[in-house]
Amino acid sequence: MDIDKKVWEILFSEEDILNRIDELGGQISGDYKDKNLYIISLLRGSFVFTADLVRKLDIPVKIDFIVTSSYGYETETTGTVEITGHIEEDLTGYHVLIVDDIVDSGLTMKKVIEYLKAKNPSDIKSCVLLDKPERRQLKLVPDYVGFTIPNKFVVGYGLNYGDHYRNIPYVFAVTDEDR
Ligand code: IMP
Ligand code: MG
């Protein structure tokens, strides 16, 4: 698929996204009020979402990043999720919230949950801007979801295609229609 040759359709404007993140930030701040919150953000796709989300939290939070990859230059998961940037510390006593751009097959989130479990946190939850439940390959329901979307390839606001378009401030879907 060459997305430059396809019609794009805006799914969520910058304003839609920021309004929803404001709500999520309020909810997470309330839920983690008396807990040691530790956000683990999955690079690269979630860097924009994470930056906006954490600025809507009014509670203390530690933030770190790990790098996951599974897509290469295609629009389908390769099925093999690799973790390349690591968390060195023990997570005992922390309530971990994994932040990612999107849950699609669920393979990435599952792999990261397994990886972090070994570091002994008090609990692990997940927060994603977008959820594409139709594509799930395993049972996984994210705890916090910005928007649930149909089975479309989406780009922008951190989400990439061929390592481009991450800087676009809104989320668009690539249609089947030629330009
Ligand atoms: P999963 O392992 O199939 O759930 O996919 C998770 C990862 O694939 C996400 O962290 C995204 O980086 C990427 N991904 C999944 N769907 C899309 C999409 O529609 N556009 C861009 N990236 C996607
Ligand atoms: Mg990703």
PDB file of C-alpha atoms and ligand atoms in Angstrom:
ATOM      1  CA  MET A   1       0.000   0.000   0.000  1.00  0.00           C
ATOM      2  CA  ASP A   2       1.368   3.399  -0.980  1.00  0.00           C
ATOM      3  CA  ILE A   3      -0.554   5.797   1.241  1.00  0.00           C
ATOM      4  CA  ASP A   4       0.498   8.878  -0.722  1.00  0.00           C
ATOM      5  CA  LYS A   5      -1.676   7.580  -3.557  1.00  0.00           C
ATOM      6  CA  LYS A   6      -4.729   7.026  -1.365  1.00  0.00           C
ATOM      7  CA  VAL A   7      -7.389   9.383  -0.061  1.00  0.00           C
ATOM      8  CA  TRP A   8      -6.964  10.243   3.628  1.00  0.00           C
ATOM      9  CA  GLU A   9      -9.878  10.699   5.966  1.00  0.00           C
ATOM     10  CA  ILE A  10      -9.458  12.608   9.244  1.00  0.00           C
ATOM     11  CA  LEU A  11     -10.731  10.468  12.123  1.00  0.00           C
ATOM     12  CA  PHE A  12      -9.813  12.693  15.071  1.00  0.00           C
ATOM     13  CA  SER A  13      -8.819  16.347  14.920  1.00  0.00           C
ATOM     14  CA  GLU A  14      -6.180  17.838  17.179  1.00  0.00           C
ATOM     15  CA  GLU A  15      -8.976  19.327  19.285  1.00  0.00           C
ATOM     16  CA  ASP A  16     -10.854  15.994  19.577  1.00  0.00           C
ATOM     17  CA  ILE A  17      -7.657  14.317  20.750  1.00  0.00           C
ATOM     18  CA  LEU A  18      -6.700  16.953  23.295  1.00  0.00           C
ATOM     19  CA  ASN A  19     -10.213  17.061  24.753  1.00  0.00           C
ATOM     20  CA  ARG A  20     -10.225  13.301  25.193  1.00  0.00           C
ATOM     21  CA  ILE A  21      -6.740  13.341  26.740  1.00  0.00           C
ATOM     22  CA  ASP A  22      -7.936  15.948  29.214  1.00  0.00           C
ATOM     23  CA  GLU A  23     -10.638  13.488  30.330  1.00  0.00           C
ATOM     24  CA  LEU A  24      -8.227  10.569  30.508  1.00  0.00           C
ATOM     25  CA  GLY A  25      -5.751  12.641  32.516  1.00  0.00           C
ATOM     26  CA  GLY A  26      -8.449  13.509  35.048  1.00  0.00           C
ATOM     27  CA  GLN A  27      -9.543   9.889  35.341  1.00  0.00           C
ATOM     28  CA  ILE A  28      -5.990   8.563  35.765  1.00  0.00           C
ATOM     29  CA  SER A  29      -5.115  11.295  38.291  1.00  0.00           C
ATOM     30  CA  GLY A  30      -8.115  10.231  40.393  1.00  0.00           C
ATOM     31  CA  ASP A  31      -7.477   6.492  40.086  1.00  0.00           C
ATOM     32  CA  TYR A  32      -3.771   6.760  41.034  1.00  0.00           C
ATOM     33  CA  LYS A  33      -4.082   9.485  43.627  1.00  0.00           C
ATOM     34  CA  ASP A  34      -2.504   7.600  46.524  1.00  0.00           C
ATOM     35  CA  LYS A  35      -0.408   5.186  44.476  1.00  0.00           C
ATOM     36  CA  ASN A  36       3.146   5.263  43.168  1.00  0.00           C
ATOM     37  CA  LEU A  37       2.365   5.710  39.489  1.00  0.00           C
ATOM     38  CA  TYR A  38       5.031   4.711  37.002  1.00  0.00           C
ATOM     39  CA  ILE A  39       4.251   5.310  33.355  1.00  0.00           C
ATOM     40  CA  ILE A  40       6.098   3.165  30.859  1.00  0.00           C
ATOM     41  CA  SER A  41       5.642   4.538  27.355  1.00  0.00           C
ATOM     42  CA  LEU A  42       6.291   2.443  24.255  1.00  0.00           C
ATOM     43  CA  LEU A  43       8.432   4.145  21.673  1.00  0.00           C
ATOM     44  CA  ARG A  44       8.221   5.237  19.128  1.00  0.00           C
ATOM     45  CA  GLY A  45       4.508   5.487  18.386  1.00  0.00           C
ATOM     46  CA  SER A  46       3.413   6.778  21.781  1.00  0.00           C
ATOM     47  CA  PHE A  47       5.795   9.693  22.244  1.00  0.00           C
ATOM     48  CA  VAL A  48       3.261  12.364  21.222  1.00  0.00           C
ATOM     49  CA  PHE A  49       0.377  10.833  23.193  1.00  0.00           C
ATOM     50  CA  THR A  50       2.547  10.344  26.282  1.00  0.00           C
ATOM     51  CA  ALA A  51       3.813  13.936  26.189  1.00  0.00           C
ATOM     52  CA  ASP A  52       0.262  15.296  26.074  1.00  0.00           C
ATOM     53  CA  LEU A  53      -1.165  12.811  28.585  1.00  0.00           C
ATOM     54  CA  VAL A  54       1.423  13.301  31.329  1.00  0.00           C
ATOM     55  CA  ARG A  55       0.903  17.058  31.233  1.00  0.00           C
ATOM     56  CA  LYS A  56      -2.742  16.427  32.154  1.00  0.00           C
ATOM     57  CA  LEU A  57      -1.839  14.511  35.327  1.00  0.00           C
ATOM     58  CA  ASP A  58      -1.888  16.385  38.598  1.00  0.00           C
ATOM     59  CA  ILE A  59      -0.268  13.648  40.696  1.00  0.00           C
ATOM     60  CA  PRO A  60       3.387  12.614  41.089  1.00  0.00           C
ATOM     61  CA  VAL A  61       4.543  10.252  38.351  1.00  0.00           C
ATOM     62  CA  LYS A  62       7.719   8.571  37.184  1.00  0.00           C
ATOM     63  CA  ILE A  63       8.067   8.153  33.437  1.00  0.00           C
ATOM     64  CA  ASP A  64      10.298   5.897  31.401  1.00  0.00           C
ATOM     65  CA  PHE A  65      10.346   4.484  27.901  1.00  0.00           C
ATOM     66  CA  ILE A  66      10.950   1.178  26.236  1.00  0.00           C
ATOM     67  CA  VAL A  67      11.253   0.550  22.534  1.00  0.00           C
ATOM     68  CA  THR A  68       9.062  -2.027  20.854  1.00  0.00           C
ATOM     69  CA  SER A  69       8.804  -2.914  17.206  1.00  0.00           C
ATOM     70  CA  SER A  70       6.846  -5.352  15.117  1.00  0.00           C
ATOM     71  CA  TYR A  71       5.810  -3.612  11.925  1.00  0.00           C
ATOM     72  CA  GLY A  72       8.861  -2.727   9.855  1.00  0.00           C
ATOM     73  CA  TYR A  73       7.542  -0.848   6.850  1.00  0.00           C
ATOM     74  CA  GLU A  74       4.313  -2.748   6.441  1.00  0.00           C
ATOM     75  CA  THR A  75       0.825  -2.178   7.773  1.00  0.00           C
ATOM     76  CA  GLU A  76       0.492  -5.639   9.354  1.00  0.00           C
ATOM     77  CA  THR A  77       2.251  -6.921  12.449  1.00  0.00           C
ATOM     78  CA  THR A  78       5.037  -9.359  11.646  1.00  0.00           C
ATOM     79  CA  GLY A  79       3.870 -11.369  14.662  1.00  0.00           C
ATOM     80  CA  THR A  80       7.243 -11.049  16.359  1.00  0.00           C
ATOM     81  CA  VAL A  81       7.471  -8.248  18.898  1.00  0.00           C
ATOM     82  CA  GLU A  82      10.930  -7.087  19.846  1.00  0.00           C
ATOM     83  CA  ILE A  83      11.796  -5.058  22.914  1.00  0.00           C
ATOM     84  CA  THR A  84      15.011  -3.144  22.354  1.00  0.00           C
ATOM     85  CA  GLY A  85      15.158  -0.331  24.951  1.00  0.00           C
ATOM     86  CA  HIS A  86      14.979  -1.703  28.469  1.00  0.00           C
ATOM     87  CA  ILE A  87      13.922  -0.789  32.001  1.00  0.00           C
ATOM     88  CA  GLU A  88      16.820  -1.605  34.294  1.00  0.00           C
ATOM     89  CA  GLU A  89      15.193  -1.016  37.656  1.00  0.00           C
ATOM     90  CA  ASP A  90      13.105  -3.235  39.852  1.00  0.00           C
ATOM     91  CA  LEU A  91       9.457  -2.047  39.934  1.00  0.00           C
ATOM     92  CA  THR A  92       8.522  -3.281  43.407  1.00  0.00           C
ATOM     93  CA  GLY A  93       5.956  -0.953  45.008  1.00  0.00           C
ATOM     94  CA  TYR A  94       5.060   0.795  41.736  1.00  0.00           C
ATOM     95  CA  HIS A  95       1.720   0.800  39.944  1.00  0.00           C
ATOM     96  CA  VAL A  96       2.695   0.587  36.318  1.00  0.00           C
ATOM     97  CA  LEU A  97       0.639   2.133  33.547  1.00  0.00           C
ATOM     98  CA  ILE A  98       1.806   1.145  30.072  1.00  0.00           C
ATOM     99  CA  VAL A  99       1.048   3.883  27.535  1.00  0.00           C
ATOM    100  CA  ASP A 100       0.898   3.113  23.838  1.00  0.00           C
ATOM    101  CA  ASP A 101      -0.541   4.717  20.730  1.00  0.00           C
ATOM    102  CA  ILE A 102      -2.756   1.811  19.673  1.00  0.00           C
ATOM    103  CA  VAL A 103      -3.677  -1.785  20.466  1.00  0.00           C
ATOM    104  CA  ASP A 104      -4.180  -3.756  17.295  1.00  0.00           C
ATOM    105  CA  SER A 105      -3.406  -7.509  17.441  1.00  0.00           C
ATOM    106  CA  GLY A 106      -2.543  -7.108  21.137  1.00  0.00           C
ATOM    107  CA  LEU A 107       0.792  -8.906  20.716  1.00  0.00           C
ATOM    108  CA  THR A 108       2.881  -5.861  21.673  1.00  0.00           C
ATOM    109  CA  MET A 109       0.920  -5.128  24.847  1.00  0.00           C
ATOM    110  CA  LYS A 110       0.952  -8.769  25.903  1.00  0.00           C
ATOM    111  CA  LYS A 111       4.702  -9.038  25.412  1.00  0.00           C
ATOM    112  CA  VAL A 112       5.362  -5.832  27.362  1.00  0.00           C
ATOM    113  CA  ILE A 113       3.070  -6.923  30.222  1.00  0.00           C
ATOM    114  CA  GLU A 114       4.987 -10.212  30.495  1.00  0.00           C
ATOM    115  CA  TYR A 115       8.297  -8.360  30.378  1.00  0.00           C
ATOM    116  CA  LEU A 116       7.299  -5.916  33.136  1.00  0.00           C
ATOM    117  CA  LYS A 117       5.679  -8.570  35.365  1.00  0.00           C
ATOM    118  CA  ALA A 118       9.124 -10.028  35.924  1.00  0.00           C
ATOM    119  CA  LYS A 119      10.140  -6.744  37.594  1.00  0.00           C
ATOM    120  CA  ASN A 120       7.590  -7.271  40.356  1.00  0.00           C
ATOM    121  CA  PRO A 121       5.321  -4.164  40.219  1.00  0.00           C
ATOM    122  CA  SER A 122       2.206  -3.916  42.459  1.00  0.00           C
ATOM    123  CA  ASP A 123       0.039  -3.965  39.340  1.00  0.00           C
ATOM    124  CA  ILE A 124       0.124  -3.288  35.616  1.00  0.00           C
ATOM    125  CA  LYS A 125      -2.533  -1.503  33.586  1.00  0.00           C
ATOM    126  CA  SER A 126      -2.639  -0.186  30.052  1.00  0.00           C
ATOM    127  CA  CYS A 127      -3.666   3.079  28.429  1.00  0.00           C
ATOM    128  CA  VAL A 128      -3.907   3.555  24.679  1.00  0.00           C
ATOM    129  CA  LEU A 129      -5.085   6.422  22.545  1.00  0.00           C
ATOM    130  CA  LEU A 130      -6.682   4.065  20.020  1.00  0.00           C
ATOM    131  CA  ASP A 131      -8.156   0.595  20.264  1.00  0.00           C
ATOM    132  CA  LYS A 132      -8.827  -1.538  17.178  1.00  0.00           C
ATOM    133  CA  PRO A 133     -10.617  -4.517  18.825  1.00  0.00           C
ATOM    134  CA  GLU A 134     -11.633  -6.213  15.546  1.00  0.00           C
ATOM    135  CA  ARG A 135      -8.021  -7.105  14.876  1.00  0.00           C
ATOM    136  CA  ARG A 136      -7.241  -8.728  18.215  1.00  0.00           C
ATOM    137  CA  GLN A 137      -5.315 -12.020  18.065  1.00  0.00           C
ATOM    138  CA  LEU A 138      -5.566 -12.645  21.820  1.00  0.00           C
ATOM    139  CA  LYS A 139      -7.735 -11.647  24.763  1.00  0.00           C
ATOM    140  CA  LEU A 140      -6.698  -8.168  25.836  1.00  0.00           C
ATOM    141  CA  VAL A 141      -8.846  -5.235  26.941  1.00  0.00           C
ATOM    142  CA  PRO A 142      -6.895  -2.018  27.604  1.00  0.00           C
ATOM    143  CA  ASP A 143      -7.825  -0.313  30.889  1.00  0.00           C
ATOM    144  CA  TYR A 144      -7.933   3.237  29.472  1.00  0.00           C
ATOM    145  CA  VAL A 145      -8.890   3.917  25.856  1.00  0.00           C
ATOM    146  CA  GLY A 146      -9.039   7.263  24.084  1.00  0.00           C
ATOM    147  CA  PHE A 147     -11.086   6.121  21.101  1.00  0.00           C
ATOM    148  CA  THR A 148     -12.257   2.763  19.750  1.00  0.00           C
ATOM    149  CA  ILE A 149     -11.815   2.614  15.992  1.00  0.00           C
ATOM    150  CA  PRO A 150     -12.832   0.294  13.127  1.00  0.00           C
ATOM    151  CA  ASN A 151     -10.355  -1.875  11.258  1.00  0.00           C
ATOM    152  CA  LYS A 152      -8.518   0.867   9.370  1.00  0.00           C
ATOM    153  CA  PHE A 153      -4.843   1.738   9.110  1.00  0.00           C
ATOM    154  CA  VAL A 154      -4.367   4.993  10.968  1.00  0.00           C
ATOM    155  CA  VAL A 155      -1.531   7.486  10.837  1.00  0.00           C
ATOM    156  CA  GLY A 156      -0.505  10.756  12.538  1.00  0.00           C
ATOM    157  CA  TYR A 157      -0.176  11.940  16.146  1.00  0.00           C
ATOM    158  CA  GLY A 158       2.803   9.616  16.661  1.00  0.00           C
ATOM    159  CA  LEU A 159       1.561   6.764  14.479  1.00  0.00           C
ATOM    160  CA  ASN A 160       3.730   6.167  11.473  1.00  0.00           C
ATOM    161  CA  TYR A 161       3.707   4.740   8.032  1.00  0.00           C
ATOM    162  CA  GLY A 162       7.142   3.894   6.664  1.00  0.00           C
ATOM    163  CA  ASP A 163       8.588   5.989   9.507  1.00  0.00           C
ATOM    164  CA  HIS A 164       6.874   9.151   8.301  1.00  0.00           C
ATOM    165  CA  TYR A 165       3.830  11.203   9.316  1.00  0.00           C
ATOM    166  CA  ARG A 166       4.385  10.883  13.087  1.00  0.00           C
ATOM    167  CA  ASN A 167       4.441  14.686  13.347  1.00  0.00           C
ATOM    168  CA  ILE A 168       0.969  15.227  11.887  1.00  0.00           C
ATOM    169  CA  PRO A 169      -1.102  16.638  14.772  1.00  0.00           C
ATOM    170  CA  TYR A 170      -4.321  14.734  14.009  1.00  0.00           C
ATOM    171  CA  VAL A 171      -5.186  11.079  13.297  1.00  0.00           C
ATOM    172  CA  PHE A 172      -6.186  10.105   9.788  1.00  0.00           C
ATOM    173  CA  ALA A 173      -7.203   6.807   8.224  1.00  0.00           C
ATOM    174  CA  VAL A 174      -5.990   5.622   4.870  1.00  0.00           C
ATOM    175  CA  THR A 175      -8.942   4.724   2.613  1.00  0.00           C
ATOM    176  CA  ASP A 176      -8.995   2.294  -0.344  1.00  0.00           C
ATOM    177  CA  GLU A 177      -9.810   5.147  -2.678  1.00  0.00           C
ATOM    178  CA  ASP A 178      -7.115   6.421  -5.091  1.00  0.00           C
ATOM    179  CA  ARG A 179      -6.409  10.147  -5.176  1.00  0.00           C
TER     180      ARG A 179
HETATM  181  P1  IMP B   1      -0.121  -4.850  17.964  1.00  0.00           P
HETATM  182  O1  IMP B   1       1.079  -5.534  18.538  1.00  0.00           O
HETATM  183  O2  IMP B   1      -0.589  -5.547  16.704  1.00  0.00           O
HETATM  184  O3  IMP B   1      -1.243  -4.638  18.938  1.00  0.00           O
HETATM  185  O4  IMP B   1       0.314  -3.464  17.432  1.00  0.00           O
HETATM  186  C1  IMP B   1       0.755  -2.532  18.246  1.00  0.00           C
HETATM  187  C2  IMP B   1       1.725  -1.590  17.549  1.00  0.00           C
HETATM  188  O5  IMP B   1       1.627  -1.593  16.120  1.00  0.00           O
HETATM  189  C3  IMP B   1       1.386  -0.207  17.993  1.00  0.00           C
HETATM  190  O6  IMP B   1       2.210   0.147  19.064  1.00  0.00           O
HETATM  191  C4  IMP B   1       1.641   0.637  16.767  1.00  0.00           C
HETATM  192  O7  IMP B   1       2.947   1.172  16.846  1.00  0.00           O
HETATM  193  C5  IMP B   1       1.550  -0.283  15.584  1.00  0.00           C
HETATM  194  N1  IMP B   1       0.253  -0.148  14.866  1.00  0.00           N
HETATM  195  C6  IMP B   1      -0.841  -0.919  14.991  1.00  0.00           C
HETATM  196  N2  IMP B   1      -1.842  -0.501  14.207  1.00  0.00           N
HETATM  197  C7  IMP B   1      -1.370   0.602  13.575  1.00  0.00           C
HETATM  198  C8  IMP B   1      -1.965   1.531  12.631  1.00  0.00           C
HETATM  199  O8  IMP B   1      -3.136   1.449  12.210  1.00  0.00           O
HETATM  200  N3  IMP B   1      -1.142   2.541  12.220  1.00  0.00           N
HETATM  201  C9  IMP B   1       0.139   2.699  12.654  1.00  0.00           C
HETATM  202  N4  IMP B   1       0.717   1.866  13.528  1.00  0.00           N
HETATM  203  C10 IMP B   1      -0.030   0.826  13.981  1.00  0.00           C
HETATM  204 MG    MG B   2       4.072   0.922  18.717  1.00  0.00          MG
END
